[in-house]
């Protein structure tokens, strides 16, 4: 009950009662959560601190591979000390699925041994849970003895997650909202089923909207470095005519354009991102007469990473991982909090 | 049919499609009175939103008292969206007009939206006694407004 000051008490006697004017942060947050259209933030901080990349070899496993991105709701009763148990359970699960004959597809090795390990160093703050790396291997009889071949690999992480959300989770839950998967789709489905059954979570597809791809293009143009020699490639698609338009930009030119727009050292605003894209659009229009503003951006590729709107990601550079992962984590949290729309599930 | 037995189902509605405003000046004198303007915006097409924003400058102020309506298409597929629904809602709120999210892919969705727009058109043309365009638009627009500044 709000306590009334003397003036308010006087008004109350007249039959008017003013509630406490300042809404507490919790109330305000829940009100915002239930308005139908949420907007993403207009400014985003450029990560200044590099991730404590502890094991360079471990992180190197993540690079140069095409990862398929999925969304995971918080895991119930996931414990880092039981990783061996999880490995055994998942191996058993895959073996039973194979026996059931679920996935008979010619030529695809399903593997029979799973290994869970902790990927330390892939977190930005103390509140982030440690990342988890999963590998599924198959024993193949090579020339001498038995060789283990990695059939499927995946990892889950949470980098610089939304602190207030992580705080509000009950103790039994761990939030690792991003799942990266590389390997046959059938194995991904099996791993996803096992995760959903064991930890009572929900795994869904993670499409990336064109708007977020433009943010990525701007953010990655921002951290150009001399060691990176890959051209910046952008791809637009025009569904009605089945046309795909791709544009390659030299990274130095992209950086020069971005530098002329970007002013504040610490953050990127949406106006800068929009100006960056509209300059590319008008350049293209002047030369080719095609209005890119009417098309949809589907693929962005720079020397740091490449992202496709279907939720496919490739990381190229170990040093600049901290420019990619926090943004993806933010998008994942946005989906959990504001748009719990059930995207097409993994199975 | 209403209480006075007037048959309103027989009014003639003419739909004029235009890619942008202002409409060409040549047909000014022969053009019938415009009762409702519906702005169609595609969430996947940034150019459509920019065209609408440019065209809004050519609309007479009196139309914003319930004779303007915004239609937002393409909100279902996340992966091709270049604009956020929030931006369109902000735009609609700044012009005090309703925003109707629509899906025009299937035939029954199209006919449902068409029915709704025809109802709004009837009110805007003054064919429904007792309801004015301004009253209807204040009923359609929800009471909360988007914040005027992005945080």
Short mmCIF file of N, CA and C in Angstrom, two decimals, chain A residues 52-121:
data_model
loop_
_atom_site.label_atom_id
_atom_site.label_comp_id
_atom_site.label_asym_id
_atom_site.label_seq_id
_atom_site.Cartn_x
_atom_site.Cartn_y
_atom_site.Cartn_z
N UNK A 52 38.30 -13.01 -22.45
CA UNK A 52 39.47 -13.73 -21.93
C UNK A 52 39.59 -15.06 -22.67
N UNK A 53 40.21 -14.98 -23.83
CA UNK A 53 40.30 -16.20 -24.65
C UNK A 53 41.37 -17.09 -24.06
N UNK A 54 40.93 -17.98 -23.18
CA UNK A 54 41.90 -18.80 -22.46
C UNK A 54 42.61 -19.78 -23.36
N UNK A 55 41.85 -20.68 -23.97
CA UNK A 55 42.49 -21.71 -24.76
C UNK A 55 42.35 -21.37 -26.23
N UNK A 56 43.44 -20.94 -26.81
CA UNK A 56 43.35 -20.56 -28.22
C UNK A 56 43.06 -21.77 -29.09
N UNK A 57 43.57 -22.94 -28.68
CA UNK A 57 43.34 -24.12 -29.53
C UNK A 57 41.89 -24.53 -29.47
N UNK A 58 41.30 -24.38 -28.26
CA UNK A 58 39.89 -24.76 -28.15
C UNK A 58 39.03 -23.86 -29.01
N UNK A 59 39.35 -22.55 -28.97
CA UNK A 59 38.56 -21.61 -29.75
C UNK A 59 38.81 -21.84 -31.23
N UNK A 60 40.02 -22.30 -31.56
CA UNK A 60 40.33 -22.49 -32.98
C UNK A 60 39.43 -23.54 -33.61
N UNK A 61 38.91 -24.45 -32.78
CA UNK A 61 38.00 -25.47 -33.31
C UNK A 61 36.73 -24.82 -33.84
N UNK A 62 36.38 -23.67 -33.30
CA UNK A 62 35.13 -23.03 -33.68
C UNK A 62 35.23 -22.29 -35.00
N UNK A 63 36.47 -22.03 -35.43
CA UNK A 63 36.61 -21.17 -36.60
C UNK A 63 36.48 -21.97 -37.88
N UNK A 64 36.24 -21.28 -38.95
CA UNK A 64 36.25 -21.83 -40.31
C UNK A 64 35.25 -22.94 -40.51
N UNK A 65 34.22 -22.95 -39.73
CA UNK A 65 33.20 -23.99 -39.92
C UNK A 65 31.85 -23.31 -40.10
N UNK A 66 30.99 -23.98 -40.86
CA UNK A 66 29.66 -23.42 -41.08
C UNK A 66 28.76 -23.88 -39.94
N UNK A 67 28.34 -22.94 -39.09
CA UNK A 67 27.51 -23.29 -37.95
C UNK A 67 26.06 -22.95 -38.24
N UNK A 68 25.19 -23.86 -37.85
CA UNK A 68 23.76 -23.60 -37.97
C UNK A 68 23.27 -23.17 -36.60
N UNK A 69 22.59 -22.02 -36.56
CA UNK A 69 22.29 -21.40 -35.28
C UNK A 69 20.90 -21.79 -34.79
N UNK A 70 20.81 -22.13 -33.50
CA UNK A 70 19.51 -22.44 -32.92
C UNK A 70 19.36 -21.70 -31.63
N UNK A 71 18.12 -21.63 -31.22
CA UNK A 71 17.73 -20.91 -30.07
C UNK A 71 17.37 -21.87 -28.95
N UNK A 72 17.87 -21.70 -27.73
CA UNK A 72 17.57 -22.63 -26.65
C UNK A 72 17.00 -21.86 -25.47
N UNK A 73 15.91 -22.35 -24.93
CA UNK A 73 15.37 -21.72 -23.72
C UNK A 73 16.22 -22.19 -22.52
N UNK A 74 16.11 -21.54 -21.38
CA UNK A 74 16.98 -21.90 -20.26
C UNK A 74 16.89 -23.39 -19.89
N UNK A 75 18.04 -23.96 -19.54
CA UNK A 75 18.13 -25.38 -19.23
C UNK A 75 17.85 -25.62 -17.76
N UNK A 76 17.09 -26.66 -17.50
CA UNK A 76 16.74 -26.98 -16.12
C UNK A 76 17.68 -28.04 -15.57
N UNK A 77 18.32 -27.72 -14.45
CA UNK A 77 19.19 -28.68 -13.76
C UNK A 77 20.32 -29.19 -14.66
N UNK A 78 20.97 -28.27 -15.30
CA UNK A 78 22.18 -28.62 -16.03
C UNK A 78 23.34 -28.35 -15.11
N UNK A 79 24.21 -29.33 -14.97
CA UNK A 79 25.31 -29.14 -14.03
C UNK A 79 26.62 -29.39 -14.73
N UNK A 80 27.58 -28.55 -14.47
CA UNK A 80 28.88 -28.69 -15.14
C UNK A 80 29.66 -29.88 -14.60
N UNK A 81 29.30 -30.37 -13.41
CA UNK A 81 30.07 -31.48 -12.86
C UNK A 81 29.59 -32.82 -13.42
N UNK A 82 28.47 -32.82 -14.12
CA UNK A 82 27.94 -34.09 -14.61
C UNK A 82 28.18 -34.26 -16.10
N UNK A 83 29.20 -33.62 -16.63
CA UNK A 83 29.40 -33.66 -18.07
C UNK A 83 29.67 -35.07 -18.55
N UNK A 84 30.40 -35.85 -17.72
CA UNK A 84 30.68 -37.23 -18.16
C UNK A 84 29.39 -38.03 -18.25
N UNK A 85 28.53 -37.81 -17.27
CA UNK A 85 27.26 -38.54 -17.28
C UNK A 85 26.46 -38.18 -18.51
N UNK A 86 26.45 -36.88 -18.84
CA UNK A 86 25.71 -36.47 -20.03
C UNK A 86 26.28 -37.11 -21.27
N UNK A 87 27.63 -37.22 -21.34
CA UNK A 87 28.24 -37.84 -22.52
C UNK A 87 27.74 -39.26 -22.67
N UNK A 88 27.74 -40.00 -21.54
CA UNK A 88 27.31 -41.40 -21.64
C UNK A 88 25.85 -41.48 -22.05
N UNK A 89 25.03 -40.63 -21.43
CA UNK A 89 23.60 -40.70 -21.75
C UNK A 89 23.34 -40.40 -23.22
N UNK A 90 24.05 -39.39 -23.72
CA UNK A 90 23.81 -39.04 -25.12
C UNK A 90 24.28 -40.14 -26.05
N UNK A 91 25.41 -40.79 -25.70
CA UNK A 91 25.87 -41.89 -26.54
C UNK A 91 24.84 -43.00 -26.57
N UNK A 92 24.30 -43.31 -25.39
CA UNK A 92 23.28 -44.37 -25.33
C UNK A 92 22.06 -43.98 -26.16
N UNK A 93 21.68 -42.71 -26.04
CA UNK A 93 20.50 -42.26 -26.78
C UNK A 93 20.70 -42.40 -28.27
N UNK A 94 21.89 -42.00 -28.74
CA UNK A 94 22.14 -42.09 -30.19
C UNK A 94 22.16 -43.55 -30.62
N UNK A 95 22.73 -44.43 -29.76
CA UNK A 95 22.77 -45.84 -30.14
C UNK A 95 21.35 -46.41 -30.26
N UNK A 96 20.48 -46.03 -29.30
CA UNK A 96 19.11 -46.57 -29.38
C UNK A 96 18.38 -46.00 -30.59
N UNK A 97 18.64 -44.75 -30.89
CA UNK A 97 17.99 -44.18 -32.07
C UNK A 97 18.44 -44.89 -33.33
N UNK A 98 19.71 -45.23 -33.36
CA UNK A 98 20.23 -45.93 -34.54
C UNK A 98 19.57 -47.29 -34.66
N UNK A 99 19.43 -47.97 -33.48
CA UNK A 99 18.83 -49.30 -33.51
C UNK A 99 17.40 -49.23 -33.97
N UNK A 100 16.71 -48.15 -33.51
CA UNK A 100 15.31 -48.02 -33.93
C UNK A 100 15.21 -47.84 -35.42
N UNK A 101 16.33 -47.54 -36.02
CA UNK A 101 16.29 -47.33 -37.46
C UNK A 101 15.71 -46.00 -37.84
N UNK A 102 15.79 -45.06 -36.92
CA UNK A 102 15.17 -43.75 -37.16
C UNK A 102 15.79 -43.08 -38.37
N UNK A 103 17.11 -43.09 -38.38
CA UNK A 103 17.75 -42.25 -39.39
C UNK A 103 18.51 -43.13 -40.35
N UNK A 104 17.85 -43.60 -41.34
CA UNK A 104 18.55 -44.41 -42.34
C UNK A 104 18.74 -43.54 -43.56
N UNK A 105 19.93 -43.06 -43.69
CA UNK A 105 20.19 -42.29 -44.89
C UNK A 105 21.54 -42.71 -45.40
N UNK A 106 21.59 -43.06 -46.63
CA UNK A 106 22.80 -43.67 -47.15
C UNK A 106 24.01 -42.77 -46.99
N UNK A 107 25.04 -43.33 -46.45
CA UNK A 107 26.30 -42.61 -46.46
C UNK A 107 26.51 -41.66 -45.31
N UNK A 108 25.55 -41.52 -44.44
CA UNK A 108 25.77 -40.58 -43.33
C UNK A 108 26.14 -41.37 -42.09
N UNK A 109 27.30 -41.08 -41.57
CA UNK A 109 27.73 -41.76 -40.36
C UNK A 109 27.13 -41.07 -39.17
N UNK A 110 26.53 -41.89 -38.30
CA UNK A 110 25.87 -41.25 -37.18
C UNK A 110 26.77 -41.11 -35.98
N UNK A 111 27.82 -41.84 -35.94
CA UNK A 111 28.68 -41.72 -34.78
C UNK A 111 28.09 -42.46 -33.61
N UNK A 112 28.90 -42.78 -32.65
CA UNK A 112 28.36 -43.50 -31.51
C UNK A 112 28.97 -43.07 -30.19
N UNK A 113 29.75 -42.04 -30.17
CA UNK A 113 30.28 -41.62 -28.89
C UNK A 113 30.16 -40.12 -28.76
N UNK A 114 29.58 -39.70 -27.66
CA UNK A 114 29.40 -38.27 -27.46
C UNK A 114 30.33 -37.79 -26.37
N UNK A 115 30.77 -36.57 -26.49
CA UNK A 115 31.66 -36.03 -25.47
C UNK A 115 31.27 -34.60 -25.16
N UNK A 116 31.01 -34.35 -23.91
CA UNK A 116 30.71 -33.00 -23.45
C UNK A 116 31.95 -32.42 -22.82
N UNK A 117 32.23 -31.19 -23.16
CA UNK A 117 33.35 -30.55 -22.46
C UNK A 117 33.04 -29.09 -22.25
N UNK A 118 33.76 -28.49 -21.37
CA UNK A 118 33.50 -27.10 -21.06
C UNK A 118 34.43 -26.24 -21.88
N UNK A 119 33.87 -25.21 -22.47
CA UNK A 119 34.68 -24.32 -23.31
C UNK A 119 34.93 -23.07 -22.48
N UNK A 120 36.04 -23.09 -21.78
CA UNK A 120 36.23 -21.98 -20.87
C UNK A 120 36.71 -20.76 -21.64
N UNK A 121 36.39 -19.63 -21.14
CA UNK A 121 36.87 -18.40 -21.74
C UNK A 121 35.87 -17.74 -22.65
#
